[in-house]
mmCIF file of C-alpha atoms in Angstrom:
data_model
loop_
_atom_site.group_PDB
_atom_site.id
_atom_site.type_symbol
_atom_site.label_atom_id
_atom_site.label_comp_id
_atom_site.label_asym_id
_atom_site.label_seq_id
_atom_site.Cartn_x
_atom_site.Cartn_y
_atom_site.Cartn_z
ATOM 1 C CA MET Q 1 0.172 0.662 -0.457
ATOM 2 C CA THR Q 2 1.158 3.478 -0.290
ATOM 3 C CA ARG Q 3 1.251 6.734 1.363
ATOM 4 C CA LEU Q 4 -0.688 8.759 0.258
ATOM 5 C CA ALA Q 5 -5.196 8.002 0.794
ATOM 6 C CA GLN Q 6 -4.821 5.605 4.068
ATOM 7 C CA THR Q 7 -7.571 5.162 5.397
ATOM 8 C CA ALA Q 8 -7.907 5.044 9.572
ATOM 9 C CA GLY Q 9 -9.935 3.168 11.093
ATOM 10 C CA LEU Q 10 -10.615 -0.912 9.120
ATOM 11 C CA ASN Q 11 -12.311 -3.553 10.268
ATOM 12 C CA ASP Q 12 -9.574 -6.981 9.560
ATOM 13 C CA VAL Q 13 -12.627 -7.544 7.044
ATOM 14 C CA GLN Q 14 -12.291 -4.659 5.177
ATOM 15 C CA GLN Q 15 -7.948 -4.773 5.182
ATOM 16 C CA GLU Q 16 -8.301 -7.834 3.443
ATOM 17 C CA ILE Q 17 -12.065 -6.838 0.651
ATOM 18 C CA LEU Q 18 -9.140 -3.714 -0.412
ATOM 19 C CA SER Q 19 -5.840 -5.579 -0.593
ATOM 20 C CA THR Q 20 -8.220 -8.161 -2.501
ATOM 21 C CA VAL Q 21 -9.068 -5.211 -4.609
ATOM 22 C CA ARG Q 22 -6.487 -4.322 -4.837
ATOM 23 C CA ASP Q 23 -3.882 -6.683 -6.275
ATOM 24 C CA PHE Q 24 -7.091 -7.743 -9.049
ATOM 25 C CA VAL Q 25 -6.623 -3.995 -9.996
ATOM 26 C CA ASP Q 26 -2.627 -4.396 -10.524
ATOM 27 C CA LYS Q 27 -2.964 -8.039 -12.463
ATOM 28 C CA GLU Q 28 -6.727 -7.991 -13.787
ATOM 29 C CA ILE Q 29 -7.023 -4.242 -14.883
ATOM 30 C CA ILE Q 30 -3.892 -2.036 -15.037
ATOM 31 C CA PRO Q 31 -2.254 -4.848 -17.290
ATOM 32 C CA VAL Q 32 -4.902 -4.472 -20.343
ATOM 33 C CA ALA Q 33 -7.092 -1.275 -19.820
ATOM 34 C CA THR Q 34 -6.107 1.437 -22.373
ATOM 35 C CA ARG Q 35 -6.037 -1.221 -25.041
ATOM 36 C CA LEU Q 36 -9.544 -2.073 -24.368
ATOM 37 C CA GLU Q 37 -10.607 2.273 -23.391
ATOM 38 C CA HIS Q 38 -8.586 1.898 -26.957
ATOM 39 C CA ARG Q 39 -11.341 -0.247 -28.992
ATOM 40 C CA ASP Q 40 -13.873 0.498 -27.434
ATOM 41 C CA GLU Q 41 -14.163 -2.901 -25.971
ATOM 42 C CA TYR Q 42 -16.201 -4.465 -23.442
ATOM 43 C CA PRO Q 43 -14.430 -5.318 -20.245
ATOM 44 C CA THR Q 44 -16.343 -9.279 -19.880
ATOM 45 C CA GLU Q 45 -13.374 -10.883 -18.457
ATOM 46 C CA ILE Q 46 -12.215 -8.357 -16.187
ATOM 47 C CA VAL Q 47 -16.775 -8.987 -15.004
ATOM 48 C CA GLU Q 48 -16.342 -12.171 -14.950
ATOM 49 C CA GLY Q 49 -13.174 -11.326 -12.108
ATOM 50 C CA LEU Q 50 -15.952 -8.941 -10.449
ATOM 51 C CA LYS Q 51 -18.404 -11.318 -10.057
ATOM 52 C CA GLU Q 52 -16.601 -14.021 -8.992
ATOM 53 C CA LEU Q 53 -14.768 -12.105 -6.151
ATOM 54 C CA GLY Q 54 -18.393 -11.089 -5.287
ATOM 55 C CA LEU Q 55 -17.974 -7.231 -5.366
ATOM 56 C CA PHE Q 56 -21.553 -7.055 -7.388
ATOM 57 C CA GLY Q 57 -23.170 -8.225 -3.449
ATOM 58 C CA LEU Q 58 -19.850 -6.297 -1.589
ATOM 59 C CA MET Q 59 -22.931 -3.960 -0.086
ATOM 60 C CA ILE Q 60 -26.248 -6.660 -0.228
ATOM 61 C CA PRO Q 61 -28.040 -7.803 3.039
ATOM 62 C CA GLU Q 62 -25.932 -11.355 3.480
ATOM 63 C CA GLU Q 63 -30.251 -12.515 3.850
ATOM 64 C CA TYR Q 64 -29.952 -11.955 0.200
ATOM 65 C CA GLY Q 65 -26.531 -13.484 -1.212
ATOM 66 C CA GLY Q 66 -24.558 -10.737 -0.336
ATOM 67 C CA LEU Q 67 -21.726 -9.544 1.429
ATOM 68 C CA GLY Q 68 -23.359 -6.951 3.517
ATOM 69 C CA GLU Q 69 -20.418 -3.875 4.128
ATOM 70 C CA SER Q 70 -20.721 -0.260 4.313
ATOM 71 C CA LEU Q 71 -20.378 2.363 1.310
ATOM 72 C CA LEU Q 72 -17.227 3.266 2.917
ATOM 73 C CA THR Q 73 -15.971 -0.542 1.898
ATOM 74 C CA TYR Q 74 -17.588 -0.229 -1.535
ATOM 75 C CA ALA Q 75 -16.239 3.948 -1.961
ATOM 76 C CA LEU Q 76 -12.382 2.326 -1.446
ATOM 77 C CA CYS Q 77 -13.529 -0.503 -3.677
ATOM 78 C CA VAL Q 78 -14.344 1.608 -5.925
ATOM 79 C CA GLU Q 79 -11.502 4.416 -5.328
ATOM 80 C CA GLU Q 80 -8.888 1.085 -6.299
ATOM 81 C CA ILE Q 81 -10.887 -0.191 -9.165
ATOM 82 C CA ALA Q 82 -10.941 3.774 -10.966
ATOM 83 C CA ARG Q 83 -7.061 3.930 -10.489
ATOM 84 C CA GLY Q 84 -7.044 0.933 -12.568
ATOM 85 C CA TRP Q 85 -9.547 2.057 -14.814
ATOM 86 C CA MET Q 86 -12.386 4.160 -14.126
ATOM 87 C CA SER Q 87 -14.780 2.306 -16.365
ATOM 88 C CA VAL Q 88 -15.433 -0.286 -15.082
ATOM 89 C CA SER Q 89 -16.394 1.572 -11.701
ATOM 90 C CA GLY Q 90 -19.166 2.688 -13.563
ATOM 91 C CA ILE Q 91 -20.409 -0.853 -14.239
ATOM 92 C CA ILE Q 92 -20.740 -1.624 -10.715
ATOM 93 C CA ASN Q 93 -22.038 1.593 -9.838
ATOM 94 C CA THR Q 94 -24.965 2.386 -11.621
ATOM 95 C CA HIS Q 95 -25.293 -0.781 -10.309
ATOM 96 C CA PHE Q 96 -24.381 -0.195 -6.688
ATOM 97 C CA ILE Q 97 -27.567 1.960 -6.289
ATOM 98 C CA VAL Q 98 -30.647 -0.098 -8.188
ATOM 99 C CA ALA Q 99 -29.444 -2.591 -5.390
ATOM 100 C CA TYR Q 100 -29.524 -0.231 -2.941
ATOM 101 C CA MET Q 101 -32.119 1.697 -3.615
ATOM 102 C CA LEU Q 102 -34.216 -2.739 -3.826
ATOM 103 C CA LYS Q 103 -32.856 -2.496 -1.464
ATOM 104 C CA GLN Q 104 -34.168 1.499 1.135
ATOM 105 C CA HIS Q 105 -37.247 1.419 -0.572
ATOM 106 C CA GLY Q 106 -38.196 -1.765 -2.329
ATOM 107 C CA THR Q 107 -41.140 -3.933 -1.695
ATOM 108 C CA GLN Q 108 -40.125 -7.830 0.713
ATOM 109 C CA GLU Q 109 -41.519 -8.830 -3.417
ATOM 110 C CA GLN Q 110 -39.261 -6.542 -5.491
ATOM 111 C CA LYS Q 111 -36.259 -6.873 -2.748
ATOM 112 C CA ASP Q 112 -36.390 -11.193 -2.658
ATOM 113 C CA THR Q 113 -37.187 -11.367 -6.902
ATOM 114 C CA PHE Q 114 -34.087 -8.961 -7.192
ATOM 115 C CA LEU Q 115 -31.581 -9.099 -4.267
ATOM 116 C CA PRO Q 116 -30.662 -12.078 -4.075
ATOM 117 C CA ARG Q 117 -29.768 -12.370 -8.453
ATOM 118 C CA MET Q 118 -28.066 -8.707 -8.090
ATOM 119 C CA ALA Q 119 -25.708 -9.944 -5.008
ATOM 120 C CA LEU Q 120 -24.162 -12.959 -8.185
ATOM 121 C CA GLY Q 121 -24.452 -11.030 -11.093
ATOM 122 C CA GLU Q 122 -27.121 -12.353 -12.560
ATOM 123 C CA VAL Q 123 -28.813 -9.457 -12.836
ATOM 124 C CA ARG Q 124 -27.083 -6.104 -13.905
ATOM 125 C CA GLY Q 125 -28.603 -2.838 -12.700
ATOM 126 C CA ALA Q 126 -28.969 0.086 -14.462
ATOM 127 C CA PHE Q 127 -30.737 4.145 -13.626
ATOM 128 C CA SER Q 128 -32.196 6.267 -15.589
ATOM 129 C CA MET Q 129 -33.439 10.360 -14.371
ATOM 130 C CA SER Q 130 -31.973 12.726 -17.634
ATOM 131 C CA GLU Q 131 -34.145 13.066 -20.559
ATOM 132 C CA PRO Q 132 -32.341 14.675 -24.045
ATOM 133 C CA ALA Q 133 -33.371 17.753 -23.589
ATOM 134 C CA LEU Q 134 -32.878 18.790 -19.760
ATOM 135 C CA GLY Q 135 -29.596 16.747 -17.820
ATOM 136 C CA SER Q 136 -30.359 18.102 -14.769
ATOM 137 C CA ASP Q 137 -33.603 19.377 -14.197
ATOM 138 C CA VAL Q 138 -35.107 16.634 -12.987
ATOM 139 C CA ALA Q 139 -38.624 18.489 -12.291
ATOM 140 C CA ALA Q 140 -38.087 18.500 -16.061
ATOM 141 C CA ILE Q 141 -38.959 15.393 -16.390
ATOM 142 C CA THR Q 142 -41.809 14.904 -19.464
ATOM 143 C CA SER Q 143 -41.393 10.680 -19.753
ATOM 144 C CA LYS Q 144 -45.037 9.775 -18.184
ATOM 145 C CA GLY Q 145 -46.826 6.665 -16.006
ATOM 146 C CA VAL Q 146 -49.647 6.134 -17.089
ATOM 147 C CA LYS Q 147 -52.052 3.670 -14.942
ATOM 148 C CA ASP Q 148 -53.966 0.316 -17.352
ATOM 149 C CA GLY Q 149 -55.411 -2.530 -14.820
ATOM 150 C CA ASP Q 150 -53.173 -4.456 -13.486
ATOM 151 C CA GLU Q 151 -50.548 -2.090 -15.783
ATOM 152 C CA TYR Q 152 -49.085 0.973 -16.383
ATOM 153 C CA VAL Q 153 -48.393 2.157 -19.576
ATOM 154 C CA LEU Q 154 -44.679 4.677 -20.189
ATOM 155 C CA ASN Q 155 -43.541 6.959 -22.941
ATOM 156 C CA GLY Q 156 -40.510 8.561 -23.442
ATOM 157 C CA GLN Q 157 -37.395 9.280 -24.184
ATOM 158 C CA LYS Q 158 -33.976 8.435 -21.881
ATOM 159 C CA MET Q 159 -30.307 9.813 -21.879
ATOM 160 C CA TRP Q 160 -27.069 9.115 -20.631
ATOM 161 C CA LEU Q 161 -27.694 5.587 -19.105
ATOM 162 C CA THR Q 162 -24.943 3.681 -18.129
ATOM 163 C CA ASN Q 163 -24.931 0.185 -18.683
ATOM 164 C CA GLY Q 164 -28.634 0.875 -20.693
ATOM 165 C CA GLY Q 165 -27.122 -2.126 -22.493
ATOM 166 C CA THR Q 166 -25.871 -4.255 -20.731
ATOM 167 C CA SER Q 167 -28.666 -4.267 -17.601
ATOM 168 C CA SER Q 168 -31.781 -6.601 -17.521
ATOM 169 C CA LEU Q 169 -32.843 -4.509 -15.113
ATOM 170 C CA VAL Q 170 -33.407 -0.447 -15.284
ATOM 171 C CA ALA Q 171 -34.619 2.114 -12.446
ATOM 172 C CA VAL Q 172 -36.515 4.602 -14.717
ATOM 173 C CA LEU Q 173 -38.182 7.432 -13.326
ATOM 174 C CA CYS Q 174 -40.809 8.515 -14.796
ATOM 175 C CA ARG Q 175 -44.173 11.395 -14.220
ATOM 176 C CA SER Q 176 -46.795 9.709 -13.116
ATOM 177 C CA ASP Q 177 -50.275 11.956 -12.124
ATOM 178 C CA GLU Q 178 -51.945 9.443 -10.677
ATOM 179 C CA GLY Q 179 -53.406 10.463 -7.767
ATOM 180 C CA HIS Q 180 -51.670 13.687 -7.919
ATOM 181 C CA PRO Q 181 -54.258 16.443 -8.562
ATOM 182 C CA GLU Q 182 -53.352 19.255 -10.988
ATOM 183 C CA GLY Q 183 -50.507 21.439 -9.255
ATOM 184 C CA THR Q 184 -48.591 19.075 -7.047
ATOM 185 C CA ALA Q 185 -45.483 20.119 -6.309
ATOM 186 C CA PRO Q 186 -42.793 18.682 -9.517
ATOM 187 C CA HIS Q 187 -41.391 16.015 -7.619
ATOM 188 C CA LYS Q 188 -44.156 14.833 -6.277
ATOM 189 C CA SER Q 189 -45.750 13.783 -8.684
ATOM 190 C CA MET Q 190 -42.684 11.205 -9.713
ATOM 191 C CA THR Q 191 -42.731 8.127 -9.715
ATOM 192 C CA THR Q 192 -39.603 4.863 -10.042
ATOM 193 C CA PHE Q 193 -40.526 2.531 -12.313
ATOM 194 C CA LEU Q 194 -38.402 -1.862 -12.320
ATOM 195 C CA VAL Q 195 -37.715 -2.224 -16.159
ATOM 196 C CA GLU Q 196 -37.357 -6.013 -16.372
ATOM 197 C CA LYS Q 197 -35.009 -6.215 -20.035
ATOM 198 C CA GLU Q 198 -32.623 -8.664 -22.604
ATOM 199 C CA PRO Q 199 -29.434 -7.340 -22.451
ATOM 200 C CA GLY Q 200 -28.667 -6.229 -25.815
ATOM 201 C CA PHE Q 201 -29.428 -3.372 -27.946
ATOM 202 C CA GLY Q 202 -32.569 -2.906 -30.473
ATOM 203 C CA GLU Q 203 -35.231 -3.596 -29.166
ATOM 204 C CA VAL Q 204 -35.383 -4.947 -26.735
ATOM 205 C CA ARG Q 205 -38.985 -5.334 -24.649
ATOM 206 C CA PRO Q 206 -42.468 -5.235 -26.672
ATOM 207 C CA GLY Q 207 -42.100 -0.670 -26.295
ATOM 208 C CA LEU Q 208 -39.290 -0.872 -25.314
ATOM 209 C CA THR Q 209 -35.283 -0.176 -27.177
ATOM 210 C CA ILE Q 210 -32.009 0.449 -26.665
ATOM 211 C CA PRO Q 211 -30.992 2.475 -29.607
ATOM 212 C CA GLY Q 212 -26.768 1.330 -29.801
ATOM 213 C CA LYS Q 213 -23.585 2.944 -27.872
ATOM 214 C CA ILE Q 214 -23.629 6.459 -27.831
ATOM 215 C CA ASP Q 215 -19.776 7.650 -28.441
ATOM 216 C CA LYS Q 216 -17.742 9.047 -25.613
ATOM 217 C CA MET Q 217 -14.100 11.284 -26.249
ATOM 218 C CA GLY Q 218 -13.506 8.716 -23.058
ATOM 219 C CA TYR Q 219 -15.398 6.454 -20.696
ATOM 220 C CA LYS Q 220 -14.942 4.225 -23.613
ATOM 221 C CA GLY Q 221 -15.623 0.567 -22.482
ATOM 222 C CA VAL Q 222 -18.665 1.189 -21.065
ATOM 223 C CA ASP Q 223 -21.991 1.213 -22.623
ATOM 224 C CA THR Q 224 -23.482 5.168 -22.061
ATOM 225 C CA THR Q 225 -26.935 4.992 -24.518
ATOM 226 C CA GLU Q 226 -30.212 5.977 -24.683
ATOM 227 C CA LEU Q 227 -33.481 4.521 -23.743
ATOM 228 C CA ILE Q 228 -36.815 5.220 -25.489
ATOM 229 C CA MET Q 229 -39.912 3.605 -24.649
ATOM 230 C CA ASP Q 230 -42.483 4.147 -26.889
ATOM 231 C CA GLY Q 231 -45.862 2.035 -25.384
ATOM 232 C CA LEU Q 232 -43.363 0.168 -22.535
ATOM 233 C CA ARG Q 233 -46.045 -2.219 -20.755
ATOM 234 C CA ILE Q 234 -45.125 -3.141 -16.690
ATOM 235 C CA PRO Q 235 -47.666 -4.336 -13.813
ATOM 236 C CA ALA Q 236 -48.559 -2.203 -11.062
ATOM 237 C CA ASN Q 237 -46.046 -5.034 -8.650
ATOM 238 C CA ARG Q 238 -43.043 -3.153 -10.245
ATOM 239 C CA VAL Q 239 -43.234 0.407 -9.050
ATOM 240 C CA LEU Q 240 -40.968 0.324 -5.948
ATOM 241 C CA GLY Q 241 -41.767 0.673 -2.993
ATOM 242 C CA GLY Q 242 -45.790 0.132 -4.117
ATOM 243 C CA THR Q 243 -46.296 3.572 -4.264
ATOM 244 C CA THR Q 244 -46.836 5.921 -7.187
ATOM 245 C CA GLY Q 245 -45.068 9.674 -6.208
ATOM 246 C CA ARG Q 246 -42.165 8.387 -4.097
ATOM 247 C CA GLY Q 247 -39.688 7.741 -7.924
ATOM 248 C CA PHE Q 248 -38.091 11.658 -6.839
ATOM 249 C CA TYR Q 249 -37.470 10.722 -3.158
ATOM 250 C CA GLN Q 250 -35.792 6.931 -4.153
ATOM 251 C CA MET Q 251 -33.786 8.257 -6.501
ATOM 252 C CA MET Q 252 -32.309 11.654 -4.129
ATOM 253 C CA ASP Q 253 -30.950 8.726 -2.046
ATOM 254 C CA GLY Q 254 -29.459 6.266 -4.394
ATOM 255 C CA VAL Q 255 -28.013 9.697 -5.889
ATOM 256 C CA GLU Q 256 -26.497 10.166 -3.147
ATOM 257 C CA VAL Q 257 -25.130 7.012 -2.924
ATOM 258 C CA GLY Q 258 -24.019 7.682 -7.080
ATOM 259 C CA ARG Q 259 -21.877 11.385 -5.512
ATOM 260 C CA VAL Q 260 -19.791 9.147 -2.674
ATOM 261 C CA ASN Q 261 -19.023 6.973 -5.934
ATOM 262 C CA VAL Q 262 -18.049 9.446 -8.198
ATOM 263 C CA ALA Q 263 -15.618 11.239 -5.136
ATOM 264 C CA ALA Q 264 -13.894 8.030 -5.036
ATOM 265 C CA ARG Q 265 -13.650 7.709 -8.674
ATOM 266 C CA GLY Q 266 -12.086 10.724 -9.168
ATOM 267 C CA CYS Q 267 -9.553 9.849 -6.135
ATOM 268 C CA GLY Q 268 -8.712 6.630 -7.974
ATOM 269 C CA VAL Q 269 -8.402 8.890 -11.059
ATOM 270 C CA ALA Q 270 -6.128 11.273 -9.056
ATOM 271 C CA GLN Q 271 -4.363 8.353 -7.284
ATOM 272 C CA ARG Q 272 -2.837 6.989 -10.590
ATOM 273 C CA ALA Q 273 -2.025 10.032 -11.898
ATOM 274 C CA PHE Q 274 -0.191 11.171 -9.142
ATOM 275 C CA GLU Q 275 1.686 7.115 -9.467
ATOM 276 C CA LEU Q 276 2.690 8.351 -13.381
ATOM 277 C CA GLY Q 277 3.527 11.455 -12.351
ATOM 278 C CA VAL Q 278 5.586 10.770 -9.333
ATOM 279 C CA ALA Q 279 7.527 7.926 -10.962
ATOM 280 C CA TYR Q 280 8.027 9.333 -15.476
ATOM 281 C CA ALA Q 281 9.713 12.234 -13.080
ATOM 282 C CA GLN Q 282 12.405 9.960 -11.668
ATOM 283 C CA GLN Q 283 13.053 8.453 -14.876
ATOM 284 C CA ARG Q 284 12.849 11.243 -17.429
ATOM 285 C CA HIS Q 285 16.122 13.170 -17.549
ATOM 286 C CA THR Q 286 17.127 16.859 -18.745
ATOM 287 C CA PHE Q 287 19.728 18.833 -18.342
ATOM 288 C CA GLY Q 288 21.591 17.059 -16.405
ATOM 289 C CA LYS Q 289 19.282 15.619 -14.022
ATOM 290 C CA PRO Q 290 16.200 13.517 -13.699
ATOM 291 C CA ILE Q 291 12.872 16.269 -13.894
ATOM 292 C CA ALA Q 292 12.285 14.922 -10.417
ATOM 293 C CA GLN Q 293 15.343 16.909 -8.891
ATOM 294 C CA HIS Q 294 14.251 20.285 -11.106
ATOM 295 C CA GLN Q 295 11.586 21.871 -8.241
ATOM 296 C CA ALA Q 296 9.191 22.946 -10.393
ATOM 297 C CA ILE Q 297 8.300 19.185 -11.015
ATOM 298 C CA GLN Q 298 9.158 18.910 -7.200
ATOM 299 C CA PHE Q 299 6.198 22.176 -6.792
ATOM 300 C CA LYS Q 300 3.274 20.381 -9.609
ATOM 301 C CA LEU Q 301 4.449 16.461 -6.835
ATOM 302 C CA ALA Q 302 3.820 17.900 -3.475
ATOM 303 C CA GLU Q 303 -0.206 19.365 -4.664
ATOM 304 C CA MET Q 304 -0.779 17.126 -6.176
ATOM 305 C CA ALA Q 305 -0.343 14.659 -3.482
ATOM 306 C CA THR Q 306 -1.670 16.553 -1.291
ATOM 307 C CA LYS Q 307 -4.909 17.212 -3.328
ATOM 308 C CA VAL Q 308 -4.927 13.446 -3.495
ATOM 309 C CA GLU Q 309 -5.216 13.113 0.415
ATOM 310 C CA ALA Q 310 -7.928 16.321 0.878
ATOM 311 C CA ALA Q 311 -10.380 14.788 -1.256
ATOM 312 C CA HIS Q 312 -9.284 11.196 -0.213
ATOM 313 C CA ALA Q 313 -10.696 12.795 2.726
ATOM 314 C CA MET Q 314 -13.744 14.163 1.808
ATOM 315 C CA MET Q 315 -14.451 11.283 -0.073
ATOM 316 C CA VAL Q 316 -14.866 9.112 3.589
ATOM 317 C CA ASN Q 317 -15.775 11.863 6.181
ATOM 318 C CA ALA Q 318 -19.428 11.045 3.344
ATOM 319 C CA ALA Q 319 -18.993 7.455 3.202
ATOM 320 C CA ARG Q 320 -18.980 6.895 6.772
ATOM 321 C CA LYS Q 321 -22.089 9.916 7.163
ATOM 322 C CA LYS Q 322 -23.883 7.643 5.684
ATOM 323 C CA ASP Q 323 -23.192 4.849 7.006
ATOM 324 C CA SER Q 324 -24.592 6.106 10.086
ATOM 325 C CA GLY Q 325 -27.552 6.810 9.027
ATOM 326 C CA GLU Q 326 -27.443 10.574 9.183
ATOM 327 C CA ARG Q 327 -28.266 12.702 6.203
ATOM 328 C CA ASN Q 328 -25.356 13.288 3.854
ATOM 329 C CA ASP Q 329 -26.740 14.969 0.385
ATOM 330 C CA LEU Q 330 -24.250 18.168 1.723
ATOM 331 C CA GLU Q 331 -20.800 15.659 2.363
ATOM 332 C CA ALA Q 332 -21.949 14.048 -0.666
ATOM 333 C CA GLY Q 333 -21.932 17.302 -2.426
ATOM 334 C CA MET Q 334 -18.452 18.556 -1.029
ATOM 335 C CA ALA Q 335 -16.076 15.477 -1.750
ATOM 336 C CA LYS Q 336 -18.510 14.913 -5.095
ATOM 337 C CA TYR Q 337 -17.131 18.579 -6.937
ATOM 338 C CA LEU Q 338 -14.389 18.728 -4.200
ATOM 339 C CA ALA Q 339 -12.908 15.043 -6.222
ATOM 340 C CA SER Q 340 -13.567 16.134 -9.455
ATOM 341 C CA GLU Q 341 -12.238 19.285 -9.541
ATOM 342 C CA TYR Q 342 -8.405 18.115 -8.072
ATOM 343 C CA CYS Q 343 -8.622 14.687 -10.384
ATOM 344 C CA LYS Q 344 -9.084 17.213 -13.478
ATOM 345 C CA GLU Q 345 -5.726 19.063 -12.547
ATOM 346 C CA VAL Q 346 -3.689 16.058 -10.684
ATOM 347 C CA VAL Q 347 -4.143 14.434 -13.819
ATOM 348 C CA GLU Q 348 -3.402 17.524 -15.704
ATOM 349 C CA ASP Q 349 -0.100 18.307 -13.890
ATOM 350 C CA ALA Q 350 0.567 14.422 -14.826
ATOM 351 C CA PHE Q 351 0.638 14.823 -17.534
ATOM 352 C CA ARG Q 352 2.430 18.065 -18.317
ATOM 353 C CA ILE Q 353 4.928 16.234 -16.166
ATOM 354 C CA HIS Q 354 4.559 12.947 -19.160
ATOM 355 C CA GLY Q 355 4.983 16.852 -21.475
ATOM 356 C CA GLY Q 356 5.073 16.061 -25.193
ATOM 357 C CA TYR Q 357 4.939 11.571 -24.136
ATOM 358 C CA GLY Q 358 1.104 12.458 -22.493
ATOM 359 C CA PHE Q 359 -0.017 13.163 -26.236
ATOM 360 C CA SER Q 360 0.227 9.562 -26.702
ATOM 361 C CA LYS Q 361 -1.439 6.867 -27.097
ATOM 362 C CA GLU Q 362 0.832 4.918 -25.527
ATOM 363 C CA TYR Q 363 1.384 6.690 -22.653
ATOM 364 C CA GLU Q 364 -1.208 5.761 -19.947
ATOM 365 C CA ILE Q 365 -1.890 9.464 -19.599
ATOM 366 C CA GLU Q 366 -3.560 10.348 -21.829
ATOM 367 C CA ARG Q 367 -6.643 7.706 -21.816
ATOM 368 C CA LEU Q 368 -6.646 9.781 -18.263
ATOM 369 C CA TYR Q 369 -6.417 12.755 -18.837
ATOM 370 C CA ARG Q 370 -10.054 12.078 -21.275
ATOM 371 C CA GLU Q 371 -11.540 10.751 -18.489
ATOM 372 C CA ALA Q 372 -11.149 12.938 -16.204
ATOM 373 C CA PRO Q 373 -13.412 15.299 -18.054
ATOM 374 C CA MET Q 374 -16.584 13.059 -17.624
ATOM 375 C CA LEU Q 375 -16.291 13.829 -13.562
ATOM 376 C CA LEU Q 376 -17.048 16.887 -13.647
ATOM 377 C CA ILE Q 377 -20.504 16.492 -15.160
ATOM 378 C CA GLY Q 378 -21.171 12.961 -13.473
ATOM 379 C CA GLU Q 379 -24.246 12.576 -11.577
ATOM 380 C CA GLY Q 380 -24.556 16.346 -11.362
ATOM 381 C CA THR Q 381 -22.944 18.661 -12.286
ATOM 382 C CA ALA Q 382 -19.878 20.688 -10.452
ATOM 383 C CA GLU Q 383 -22.865 23.474 -10.901
ATOM 384 C CA ILE Q 384 -25.114 22.066 -9.119
ATOM 385 C CA GLN Q 385 -22.953 20.561 -6.680
ATOM 386 C CA LYS Q 386 -22.438 23.883 -5.086
ATOM 387 C CA MET Q 387 -26.390 24.995 -5.953
ATOM 388 C CA ILE Q 388 -26.768 22.212 -3.610
ATOM 389 C CA ILE Q 389 -23.631 22.688 -0.905
ATOM 390 C CA GLY Q 390 -25.012 27.250 -0.891
ATOM 391 C CA ARG Q 391 -28.623 26.074 0.542
ATOM 392 C CA ARG Q 392 -27.512 23.306 2.932
ATOM 393 C CA LEU Q 393 -25.072 25.739 4.739
ATOM 394 C CA LEU Q 394 -27.824 29.004 4.466
ATOM 395 C CA GLU Q 395 -30.090 25.676 6.162
ATOM 396 C CA GLU Q 396 -27.467 24.812 8.768
ATOM 397 C CA TYR Q 397 -26.730 28.813 9.011
ATOM 398 C CA ARG Q 398 -30.000 30.551 8.813
ATOM 399 C CA PHE Q 399 -29.745 33.598 10.608
ATOM 400 C CA GLN Q 400 -31.630 35.186 12.935
ATOM 401 C CA GLY Q 401 -32.303 38.140 12.620
#
């Protein structure tokens, strides 16, 4: 283990899990990540390895066949995986948001049906809030679920589904006006539907189409897609929790987990960028000595390491807050904001240390340079995080005049 980004107070089980994951990352992910990323190839063998390690069941309770671990353990595993290849951490993140939402909000039948198979990785999750025209403005959702007998008919178009093609269970947020009079606040007339489907692209069940993968600058390998619902019929027992109108709260609860995950990804990518930068600085010679001996490079390394350490501490704090049962939207927003911004800065400094070679696809830092920007917009943009942080601070520090 390295000096940076250590976590105090972990028990023996947590340390063993993290050691196993780090070993897997070093042996199975880092050696192949850049090659797979350049091909935009789904990491099938890596995913099978994660299944064998039990990571798809990491936070799922033991009664459903999972490991029953904390959000902190999960976040630290994500940090390690993102250090190897950020796209792999995306594959398990959306899976876990859906599993967490089922665990917290699902009916007993929904938990019994899905969680054991999710723990094994047989059922893989994706979740869907965003739409082509709304981005982070969740209240403006236009996709709609209308009651028809014992079913709901869903219509609308969703955007930016991580695992949209490879997943077999998608939690989809739609507007549902049933039982909610006109004039009801938008966030009180939304429902989360559990949509089962076949993995793949095209029409994956009647009324549901997953077009091909969106071609992205970075974050390759993992499939990011649209989702089009045209008369998609969903049985009433697939309303998450069995009651309409709770979808916004359920999704926001899941997104808090997601934001800790994005913070953890930022920490992992920043760690890897620092590792690459500090190693290259000791190998590359200019003016008769390793560039690590030039003060300008030492200053960069000092700033990079400090940012890695600070982001890790905030991420750990946000995870522990959620694990304690407390509200953590302020801490998760701060951690996500800081970790993603620092990640971009650390990656850029490592890129500069590499000089011209940083621009070459032969060097790993080129991949990280394209991946880091995704963290600035995933799970809510940096600007959205600052809005959340600002509002919560005004709640906490309300002026008593």
